[in-house]
Amino acid sequence: MRKPTVSGRVWAYIGAALGGTVSIAANVAHSYVPPADAPAAWTPQTGAVVGAIFWPVALFVVTEILARVVWPSGKGWMAIRFGGLLPVALVAALVSYKHLAGLLRFYGEDAVTAHLGPLAVDGLMVMATGALLATARRTTEPIVPAVAKVTAPVASTVPVSAVAPVPVAAVPEVKKTATPRVMPRPASAENVAKAAAKLPGATIAEIAARAGVSVSTARRHLPAQRVTDASPFAPVAAETPALAAA
């Protein structure tokens, strides 16, 4: 897609300038049209010529004011903007139409050209004015008030040497008391204890057989007082031979 070399706002200014120039020229030329009963040495008054220039210029100025000024939001401001634009635009269009139509009739144009010709100039002015307003809405940015920069107060620095060190009380180290780990009692120990309780006078071999464990396991789990000489693993006292009396 080809990028346009001239922006739309430039064309809007070109259209406004062209329409304004034609309108001013037509109004000034119409002011030089002599009335029907004018003498031969008649010339237009200066006020009539200045007034003919005023209407197109007033329309262009009010359009620029409306387009370039950043107006506050609100219904009241909107009424002021468009309430001021519409009368100027309508009066300028009506005066320009009458002057250009009268000028065309003076030049001998037919009635159709005299009535429709001014509409082309007025339409060009309306289109250029609308384009200026439309492009101004995209290019104008609201003015944001500048925020004053607040400088934070700088705290006064105190030399390190001027501050006396504060002694810190020594905290005694607390040692944790080790908690003895309780090992779960094996099932063989419970079986041996139950068998010993049921057989109070039994030997270690009988208790081991009742508990279903080995004799060494039963001896390990039984208290020392239960280990009796009746156990087959208990030491046997040496027999002392009787000495015959001499």
PDB file of C-alpha atoms in Angstrom:
ATOM      1  CA  MET A   1       0.000   0.000   0.000  1.00  0.00           C
ATOM      2  CA  ARG A   2       1.420   3.376  -1.010  1.00  0.00           C
ATOM      3  CA  LYS A   3       2.093   5.733   1.871  1.00  0.00           C
ATOM      4  CA  PRO A   4       0.707   9.245   1.299  1.00  0.00           C
ATOM      5  CA  THR A   5       3.381  11.931   0.986  1.00  0.00           C
ATOM      6  CA  VAL A   6       1.145  14.731   2.307  1.00  0.00           C
ATOM      7  CA  SER A   7      -0.886  14.287   5.470  1.00  0.00           C
ATOM      8  CA  GLY A   8      -4.620  14.882   5.585  1.00  0.00           C
ATOM      9  CA  ARG A   9      -4.202  17.950   7.765  1.00  0.00           C
ATOM     10  CA  VAL A  10      -2.054  19.614   5.081  1.00  0.00           C
ATOM     11  CA  TRP A  11      -4.771  19.008   2.501  1.00  0.00           C
ATOM     12  CA  ALA A  12      -7.302  20.425   4.949  1.00  0.00           C
ATOM     13  CA  TYR A  13      -5.255  23.624   5.169  1.00  0.00           C
ATOM     14  CA  ILE A  14      -4.932  23.731   1.384  1.00  0.00           C
ATOM     15  CA  GLY A  15      -8.699  23.387   1.008  1.00  0.00           C
ATOM     16  CA  ALA A  16      -9.368  26.032   3.653  1.00  0.00           C
ATOM     17  CA  ALA A  17      -6.892  28.427   2.050  1.00  0.00           C
ATOM     18  CA  LEU A  18      -8.332  27.847  -1.433  1.00  0.00           C
ATOM     19  CA  GLY A  19     -11.929  28.255  -0.319  1.00  0.00           C
ATOM     20  CA  GLY A  20     -11.069  31.288   1.799  1.00  0.00           C
ATOM     21  CA  THR A  21      -9.184  32.943  -1.067  1.00  0.00           C
ATOM     22  CA  VAL A  22     -12.048  32.414  -3.507  1.00  0.00           C
ATOM     23  CA  SER A  23     -14.561  33.630  -0.950  1.00  0.00           C
ATOM     24  CA  ILE A  24     -12.541  36.755  -0.120  1.00  0.00           C
ATOM     25  CA  ALA A  25     -11.987  37.515  -3.797  1.00  0.00           C
ATOM     26  CA  ALA A  26     -15.677  37.066  -4.576  1.00  0.00           C
ATOM     27  CA  ASN A  27     -16.745  39.234  -1.651  1.00  0.00           C
ATOM     28  CA  VAL A  28     -14.299  42.013  -2.551  1.00  0.00           C
ATOM     29  CA  ALA A  29     -15.287  41.850  -6.228  1.00  0.00           C
ATOM     30  CA  HIS A  30     -18.959  41.990  -5.296  1.00  0.00           C
ATOM     31  CA  SER A  31     -18.333  45.106  -3.239  1.00  0.00           C
ATOM     32  CA  TYR A  32     -17.154  46.809  -6.464  1.00  0.00           C
ATOM     33  CA  VAL A  33     -20.353  45.956  -8.344  1.00  0.00           C
ATOM     34  CA  PRO A  34     -22.157  49.305  -8.712  1.00  0.00           C
ATOM     35  CA  PRO A  35     -25.807  49.576  -7.794  1.00  0.00           C
ATOM     36  CA  ALA A  36     -28.360  50.046 -10.564  1.00  0.00           C
ATOM     37  CA  ASP A  37     -28.719  53.788  -9.936  1.00  0.00           C
ATOM     38  CA  ALA A  38     -25.014  54.465  -9.198  1.00  0.00           C
ATOM     39  CA  PRO A  39     -23.300  57.419 -10.909  1.00  0.00           C
ATOM     40  CA  ALA A  40     -20.456  56.887 -13.340  1.00  0.00           C
ATOM     41  CA  ALA A  41     -17.761  57.882 -10.817  1.00  0.00           C
ATOM     42  CA  TRP A  42     -19.077  55.522  -8.142  1.00  0.00           C
ATOM     43  CA  THR A  43     -16.572  53.690  -5.922  1.00  0.00           C
ATOM     44  CA  PRO A  44     -17.277  51.269  -3.041  1.00  0.00           C
ATOM     45  CA  GLN A  45     -16.888  52.448   0.501  1.00  0.00           C
ATOM     46  CA  THR A  46     -13.891  51.255   2.493  1.00  0.00           C
ATOM     47  CA  GLY A  47     -16.098  49.642   5.131  1.00  0.00           C
ATOM     48  CA  ALA A  48     -17.849  47.530   2.516  1.00  0.00           C
ATOM     49  CA  VAL A  49     -14.520  46.191   1.238  1.00  0.00           C
ATOM     50  CA  VAL A  50     -13.261  45.438   4.768  1.00  0.00           C
ATOM     51  CA  GLY A  51     -16.557  43.774   5.632  1.00  0.00           C
ATOM     52  CA  ALA A  52     -16.305  41.590   2.547  1.00  0.00           C
ATOM     53  CA  ILE A  53     -12.892  40.363   3.714  1.00  0.00           C
ATOM     54  CA  PHE A  54     -14.020  39.813   7.309  1.00  0.00           C
ATOM     55  CA  TRP A  55     -16.464  36.915   6.851  1.00  0.00           C
ATOM     56  CA  PRO A  56     -14.117  34.242   5.428  1.00  0.00           C
ATOM     57  CA  VAL A  57     -11.297  35.298   7.752  1.00  0.00           C
ATOM     58  CA  ALA A  58     -13.602  35.091  10.782  1.00  0.00           C
ATOM     59  CA  LEU A  59     -14.624  31.550   9.815  1.00  0.00           C
ATOM     60  CA  PHE A  60     -10.988  30.461   9.453  1.00  0.00           C
ATOM     61  CA  VAL A  61      -9.974  32.022  12.789  1.00  0.00           C
ATOM     62  CA  VAL A  62     -12.838  30.488  14.759  1.00  0.00           C
ATOM     63  CA  THR A  63     -12.047  27.094  13.230  1.00  0.00           C
ATOM     64  CA  GLU A  64      -8.416  27.341  14.334  1.00  0.00           C
ATOM     65  CA  ILE A  65      -9.463  28.385  17.843  1.00  0.00           C
ATOM     66  CA  LEU A  66     -11.783  25.420  18.107  1.00  0.00           C
ATOM     67  CA  ALA A  67      -9.193  22.991  16.745  1.00  0.00           C
ATOM     68  CA  ARG A  68      -5.998  24.102  18.471  1.00  0.00           C
ATOM     69  CA  VAL A  69      -7.178  25.037  21.970  1.00  0.00           C
ATOM     70  CA  VAL A  70      -7.334  22.181  24.499  1.00  0.00           C
ATOM     71  CA  TRP A  71     -10.797  22.792  25.884  1.00  0.00           C
ATOM     72  CA  PRO A  72     -11.874  21.410  29.271  1.00  0.00           C
ATOM     73  CA  SER A  73     -14.401  18.604  29.244  1.00  0.00           C
ATOM     74  CA  GLY A  74     -18.008  19.244  30.142  1.00  0.00           C
ATOM     75  CA  LYS A  75     -21.326  20.121  28.556  1.00  0.00           C
ATOM     76  CA  GLY A  76     -20.906  23.838  29.264  1.00  0.00           C
ATOM     77  CA  TRP A  77     -17.581  24.060  27.459  1.00  0.00           C
ATOM     78  CA  MET A  78     -18.978  22.055  24.552  1.00  0.00           C
ATOM     79  CA  ALA A  79     -21.904  24.479  24.275  1.00  0.00           C
ATOM     80  CA  ILE A  80     -19.491  27.433  24.231  1.00  0.00           C
ATOM     81  CA  ARG A  81     -17.342  25.854  21.525  1.00  0.00           C
ATOM     82  CA  PHE A  82     -20.017  24.838  19.073  1.00  0.00           C
ATOM     83  CA  GLY A  83     -22.384  27.647  20.041  1.00  0.00           C
ATOM     84  CA  GLY A  84     -19.734  30.128  18.947  1.00  0.00           C
ATOM     85  CA  LEU A  85     -18.723  28.234  15.813  1.00  0.00           C
ATOM     86  CA  LEU A  86     -22.160  27.687  14.314  1.00  0.00           C
ATOM     87  CA  PRO A  87     -23.262  31.353  14.084  1.00  0.00           C
ATOM     88  CA  VAL A  88     -19.954  32.417  12.535  1.00  0.00           C
ATOM     89  CA  ALA A  89     -20.028  29.531  10.062  1.00  0.00           C
ATOM     90  CA  LEU A  90     -23.671  30.088   9.076  1.00  0.00           C
ATOM     91  CA  VAL A  91     -23.327  33.853   8.648  1.00  0.00           C
ATOM     92  CA  ALA A  92     -20.066  33.522   6.704  1.00  0.00           C
ATOM     93  CA  ALA A  93     -21.585  30.878   4.427  1.00  0.00           C
ATOM     94  CA  LEU A  94     -24.744  32.911   3.822  1.00  0.00           C
ATOM     95  CA  VAL A  95     -22.895  36.164   3.073  1.00  0.00           C
ATOM     96  CA  SER A  96     -20.377  34.416   0.825  1.00  0.00           C
ATOM     97  CA  TYR A  97     -23.179  32.648  -1.045  1.00  0.00           C
ATOM     98  CA  LYS A  98     -25.097  35.881  -1.697  1.00  0.00           C
ATOM     99  CA  HIS A  99     -22.003  37.797  -2.748  1.00  0.00           C
ATOM    100  CA  LEU A 100     -20.737  35.077  -5.085  1.00  0.00           C
ATOM    101  CA  ALA A 101     -24.199  34.491  -6.570  1.00  0.00           C
ATOM    102  CA  GLY A 102     -24.649  38.234  -7.209  1.00  0.00           C
ATOM    103  CA  LEU A 103     -21.188  38.429  -8.754  1.00  0.00           C
ATOM    104  CA  LEU A 104     -21.978  35.554 -11.138  1.00  0.00           C
ATOM    105  CA  ARG A 105     -25.241  37.226 -12.178  1.00  0.00           C
ATOM    106  CA  PHE A 106     -23.348  40.489 -12.777  1.00  0.00           C
ATOM    107  CA  TYR A 107     -20.922  38.622 -15.018  1.00  0.00           C
ATOM    108  CA  GLY A 108     -23.850  37.340 -17.074  1.00  0.00           C
ATOM    109  CA  GLU A 109     -23.982  33.709 -15.880  1.00  0.00           C
ATOM    110  CA  ASP A 110     -27.271  31.837 -16.108  1.00  0.00           C
ATOM    111  CA  ALA A 111     -29.536  31.308 -13.119  1.00  0.00           C
ATOM    112  CA  VAL A 112     -28.458  27.694 -12.477  1.00  0.00           C
ATOM    113  CA  THR A 113     -24.772  28.610 -12.346  1.00  0.00           C
ATOM    114  CA  ALA A 114     -25.476  31.661 -10.239  1.00  0.00           C
ATOM    115  CA  HIS A 115     -27.404  29.594  -7.665  1.00  0.00           C
ATOM    116  CA  LEU A 116     -25.295  26.410  -7.593  1.00  0.00           C
ATOM    117  CA  GLY A 117     -21.812  27.849  -8.134  1.00  0.00           C
ATOM    118  CA  PRO A 118     -21.469  29.334  -4.620  1.00  0.00           C
ATOM    119  CA  LEU A 119     -22.362  25.948  -3.096  1.00  0.00           C
ATOM    120  CA  ALA A 120     -19.071  24.525  -4.373  1.00  0.00           C
ATOM    121  CA  VAL A 121     -17.083  27.154  -2.484  1.00  0.00           C
ATOM    122  CA  ASP A 122     -19.177  26.778   0.670  1.00  0.00           C
ATOM    123  CA  GLY A 123     -18.918  22.981   0.470  1.00  0.00           C
ATOM    124  CA  LEU A 124     -15.144  23.220   0.168  1.00  0.00           C
ATOM    125  CA  MET A 125     -15.007  25.441   3.255  1.00  0.00           C
ATOM    126  CA  VAL A 126     -17.234  23.065   5.227  1.00  0.00           C
ATOM    127  CA  MET A 127     -15.124  20.046   4.237  1.00  0.00           C
ATOM    128  CA  ALA A 128     -11.840  21.786   5.081  1.00  0.00           C
ATOM    129  CA  THR A 129     -13.202  23.009   8.426  1.00  0.00           C
ATOM    130  CA  GLY A 130     -14.388  19.526   9.373  1.00  0.00           C
ATOM    131  CA  ALA A 131     -11.036  18.009   8.382  1.00  0.00           C
ATOM    132  CA  LEU A 132      -9.154  20.496  10.552  1.00  0.00           C
ATOM    133  CA  LEU A 133     -11.364  19.655  13.525  1.00  0.00           C
ATOM    134  CA  ALA A 134     -11.055  15.900  12.960  1.00  0.00           C
ATOM    135  CA  THR A 135      -7.266  15.924  12.689  1.00  0.00           C
ATOM    136  CA  ALA A 136      -6.921  18.252  15.670  1.00  0.00           C
ATOM    137  CA  ARG A 137      -8.600  15.659  17.930  1.00  0.00           C
ATOM    138  CA  ARG A 138      -5.804  13.173  17.201  1.00  0.00           C
ATOM    139  CA  THR A 139      -2.868  15.568  17.384  1.00  0.00           C
ATOM    140  CA  THR A 140      -3.813  17.740  20.348  1.00  0.00           C
ATOM    141  CA  GLU A 141      -2.774  16.329  23.710  1.00  0.00           C
ATOM    142  CA  PRO A 142      -4.039  17.643  27.063  1.00  0.00           C
ATOM    143  CA  ILE A 143      -1.575  19.656  29.049  1.00  0.00           C
ATOM    144  CA  VAL A 144      -0.561  17.804  32.190  1.00  0.00           C
ATOM    145  CA  PRO A 145       0.421  20.145  35.021  1.00  0.00           C
ATOM    146  CA  ALA A 146       3.982  19.711  36.142  1.00  0.00           C
ATOM    147  CA  VAL A 147       4.360  18.117  39.529  1.00  0.00           C
ATOM    148  CA  ALA A 148       6.730  19.916  41.837  1.00  0.00           C
ATOM    149  CA  LYS A 149       9.688  17.781  42.747  1.00  0.00           C
ATOM    150  CA  VAL A 150       9.851  17.142  46.472  1.00  0.00           C
ATOM    151  CA  THR A 151      13.344  16.828  47.831  1.00  0.00           C
ATOM    152  CA  ALA A 152      13.651  14.512  50.799  1.00  0.00           C
ATOM    153  CA  PRO A 153      15.482  16.015  53.790  1.00  0.00           C
ATOM    154  CA  VAL A 154      19.029  14.772  54.175  1.00  0.00           C
ATOM    155  CA  ALA A 155      19.760  13.402  57.630  1.00  0.00           C
ATOM    156  CA  SER A 156      22.856  14.779  59.298  1.00  0.00           C
ATOM    157  CA  THR A 157      25.663  12.269  59.518  1.00  0.00           C
ATOM    158  CA  VAL A 158      27.351  11.653  62.860  1.00  0.00           C
ATOM    159  CA  PRO A 159      30.998  10.532  62.917  1.00  0.00           C
ATOM    160  CA  VAL A 160      31.446   6.946  63.969  1.00  0.00           C
ATOM    161  CA  SER A 161      34.142   7.864  66.463  1.00  0.00           C
ATOM    162  CA  ALA A 162      31.755  10.177  68.343  1.00  0.00           C
ATOM    163  CA  VAL A 163      29.349   7.381  69.222  1.00  0.00           C
ATOM    164  CA  ALA A 164      30.417   5.369  72.263  1.00  0.00           C
ATOM    165  CA  PRO A 165      30.136   1.626  71.782  1.00  0.00           C
ATOM    166  CA  VAL A 166      27.464  -0.044  73.880  1.00  0.00           C
ATOM    167  CA  PRO A 167      28.703  -3.201  75.646  1.00  0.00           C
ATOM    168  CA  VAL A 168      26.728  -6.284  74.873  1.00  0.00           C
ATOM    169  CA  ALA A 169      26.001  -8.641  77.763  1.00  0.00           C
ATOM    170  CA  ALA A 170      27.316 -12.138  77.251  1.00  0.00           C
ATOM    171  CA  VAL A 171      24.587 -14.702  76.870  1.00  0.00           C
ATOM    172  CA  PRO A 172      25.455 -18.116  78.346  1.00  0.00           C
ATOM    173  CA  GLU A 173      25.257 -20.917  75.897  1.00  0.00           C
ATOM    174  CA  VAL A 174      22.380 -23.247  76.607  1.00  0.00           C
ATOM    175  CA  LYS A 175      23.171 -26.881  75.999  1.00  0.00           C
ATOM    176  CA  LYS A 176      20.386 -29.178  75.067  1.00  0.00           C
ATOM    177  CA  THR A 177      19.989 -32.276  77.225  1.00  0.00           C
ATOM    178  CA  ALA A 178      20.179 -35.367  75.147  1.00  0.00           C
ATOM    179  CA  THR A 179      17.047 -37.453  75.495  1.00  0.00           C
ATOM    180  CA  PRO A 180      17.739 -41.176  75.562  1.00  0.00           C
ATOM    181  CA  ARG A 181      16.177 -42.962  72.704  1.00  0.00           C
ATOM    182  CA  VAL A 182      13.709 -45.611  73.754  1.00  0.00           C
ATOM    183  CA  MET A 183      14.131 -48.678  71.635  1.00  0.00           C
ATOM    184  CA  PRO A 184      11.065 -50.791  71.072  1.00  0.00           C
ATOM    185  CA  ARG A 185      11.051 -54.089  72.888  1.00  0.00           C
ATOM    186  CA  PRO A 186      11.426 -57.021  70.494  1.00  0.00           C
ATOM    187  CA  ALA A 187       8.700 -59.636  70.230  1.00  0.00           C
ATOM    188  CA  SER A 188      11.039 -62.407  71.448  1.00  0.00           C
ATOM    189  CA  ALA A 189      11.524 -60.582  74.738  1.00  0.00           C
ATOM    190  CA  GLU A 190       7.779 -60.420  75.276  1.00  0.00           C
ATOM    191  CA  ASN A 191       7.402 -64.101  74.488  1.00  0.00           C
ATOM    192  CA  VAL A 192      10.169 -65.004  76.941  1.00  0.00           C
ATOM    193  CA  ALA A 193       8.623 -62.830  79.648  1.00  0.00           C
ATOM    194  CA  LYS A 194       5.205 -64.417  79.149  1.00  0.00           C
ATOM    195  CA  ALA A 195       6.682 -67.923  79.253  1.00  0.00           C
ATOM    196  CA  ALA A 196       8.658 -67.129  82.421  1.00  0.00           C
ATOM    197  CA  ALA A 197       5.514 -65.788  84.059  1.00  0.00           C
ATOM    198  CA  LYS A 198       3.601 -68.959  83.288  1.00  0.00           C
ATOM    199  CA  LEU A 199       6.460 -71.213  84.380  1.00  0.00           C
ATOM    200  CA  PRO A 200       7.862 -69.608  87.512  1.00  0.00           C
ATOM    201  CA  GLY A 201      10.032 -72.574  88.527  1.00  0.00           C
ATOM    202  CA  ALA A 202      11.041 -73.734  85.078  1.00  0.00           C
ATOM    203  CA  THR A 203      14.543 -73.868  83.738  1.00  0.00           C
ATOM    204  CA  ILE A 204      15.835 -71.678  80.926  1.00  0.00           C
ATOM    205  CA  ALA A 205      15.495 -74.559  78.497  1.00  0.00           C
ATOM    206  CA  GLU A 206      11.829 -75.028  79.394  1.00  0.00           C
ATOM    207  CA  ILE A 207      11.138 -71.295  79.126  1.00  0.00           C
ATOM    208  CA  ALA A 208      12.914 -71.151  75.758  1.00  0.00           C
ATOM    209  CA  ALA A 209      10.897 -74.088  74.494  1.00  0.00           C
ATOM    210  CA  ARG A 210       7.658 -72.495  75.710  1.00  0.00           C
ATOM    211  CA  ALA A 211       8.517 -69.107  74.137  1.00  0.00           C
ATOM    212  CA  GLY A 212       9.688 -70.674  70.891  1.00  0.00           C
ATOM    213  CA  VAL A 213      13.164 -69.136  71.008  1.00  0.00           C
ATOM    214  CA  SER A 214      16.663 -70.438  71.470  1.00  0.00           C
ATOM    215  CA  VAL A 215      18.163 -70.967  74.915  1.00  0.00           C
ATOM    216  CA  SER A 216      20.689 -68.176  74.347  1.00  0.00           C
ATOM    217  CA  THR A 217      17.877 -65.760  73.425  1.00  0.00           C
ATOM    218  CA  ALA A 218      15.900 -66.755  76.521  1.00  0.00           C
ATOM    219  CA  ARG A 219      18.991 -66.298  78.716  1.00  0.00           C
ATOM    220  CA  ARG A 220      19.551 -62.825  77.213  1.00  0.00           C
ATOM    221  CA  HIS A 221      16.024 -61.640  77.955  1.00  0.00           C
ATOM    222  CA  LEU A 222      15.587 -63.204  81.412  1.00  0.00           C
ATOM    223  CA  PRO A 223      16.743 -61.474  84.569  1.00  0.00           C
ATOM    224  CA  ALA A 224      19.909 -62.738  86.210  1.00  0.00           C
ATOM    225  CA  GLN A 225      18.050 -64.207  89.178  1.00  0.00           C
ATOM    226  CA  ARG A 226      16.085 -66.549  86.926  1.00  0.00           C
ATOM    227  CA  VAL A 227      19.253 -68.120  85.636  1.00  0.00           C
ATOM    228  CA  THR A 228      19.362 -71.137  88.007  1.00  0.00           C
ATOM    229  CA  ASP A 229      21.712 -74.006  88.399  1.00  0.00           C
ATOM    230  CA  ALA A 230      18.999 -76.243  87.024  1.00  0.00           C
ATOM    231  CA  SER A 231      19.722 -74.852  83.584  1.00  0.00           C
ATOM    232  CA  PRO A 232      21.567 -77.313  81.442  1.00  0.00           C
ATOM    233  CA  PHE A 233      24.044 -74.527  80.662  1.00  0.00           C
ATOM    234  CA  ALA A 234      24.751 -73.716  84.328  1.00  0.00           C
ATOM    235  CA  PRO A 235      28.184 -74.705  85.591  1.00  0.00           C
ATOM    236  CA  VAL A 236      28.257 -78.017  87.513  1.00  0.00           C
ATOM    237  CA  ALA A 237      30.162 -78.111  90.826  1.00  0.00           C
ATOM    238  CA  ALA A 238      33.175 -80.361  90.883  1.00  0.00           C
ATOM    239  CA  GLU A 239      32.673 -83.531  92.815  1.00  0.00           C
ATOM    240  CA  THR A 240      35.022 -83.951  95.796  1.00  0.00           C
ATOM    241  CA  PRO A 241      36.021 -87.581  96.414  1.00  0.00           C
ATOM    242  CA  ALA A 242      35.537 -88.760  99.932  1.00  0.00           C
ATOM    243  CA  LEU A 243      38.822 -89.459 101.670  1.00  0.00           C
ATOM    244  CA  ALA A 244      38.978 -92.621 103.673  1.00  0.00           C
ATOM    245  CA  ALA A 245      39.986 -92.168 107.161  1.00  0.00           C
ATOM    246  CA  ALA A 246      43.468 -93.263 107.662  1.00  0.00           C
TER     247      ALA A 246
END
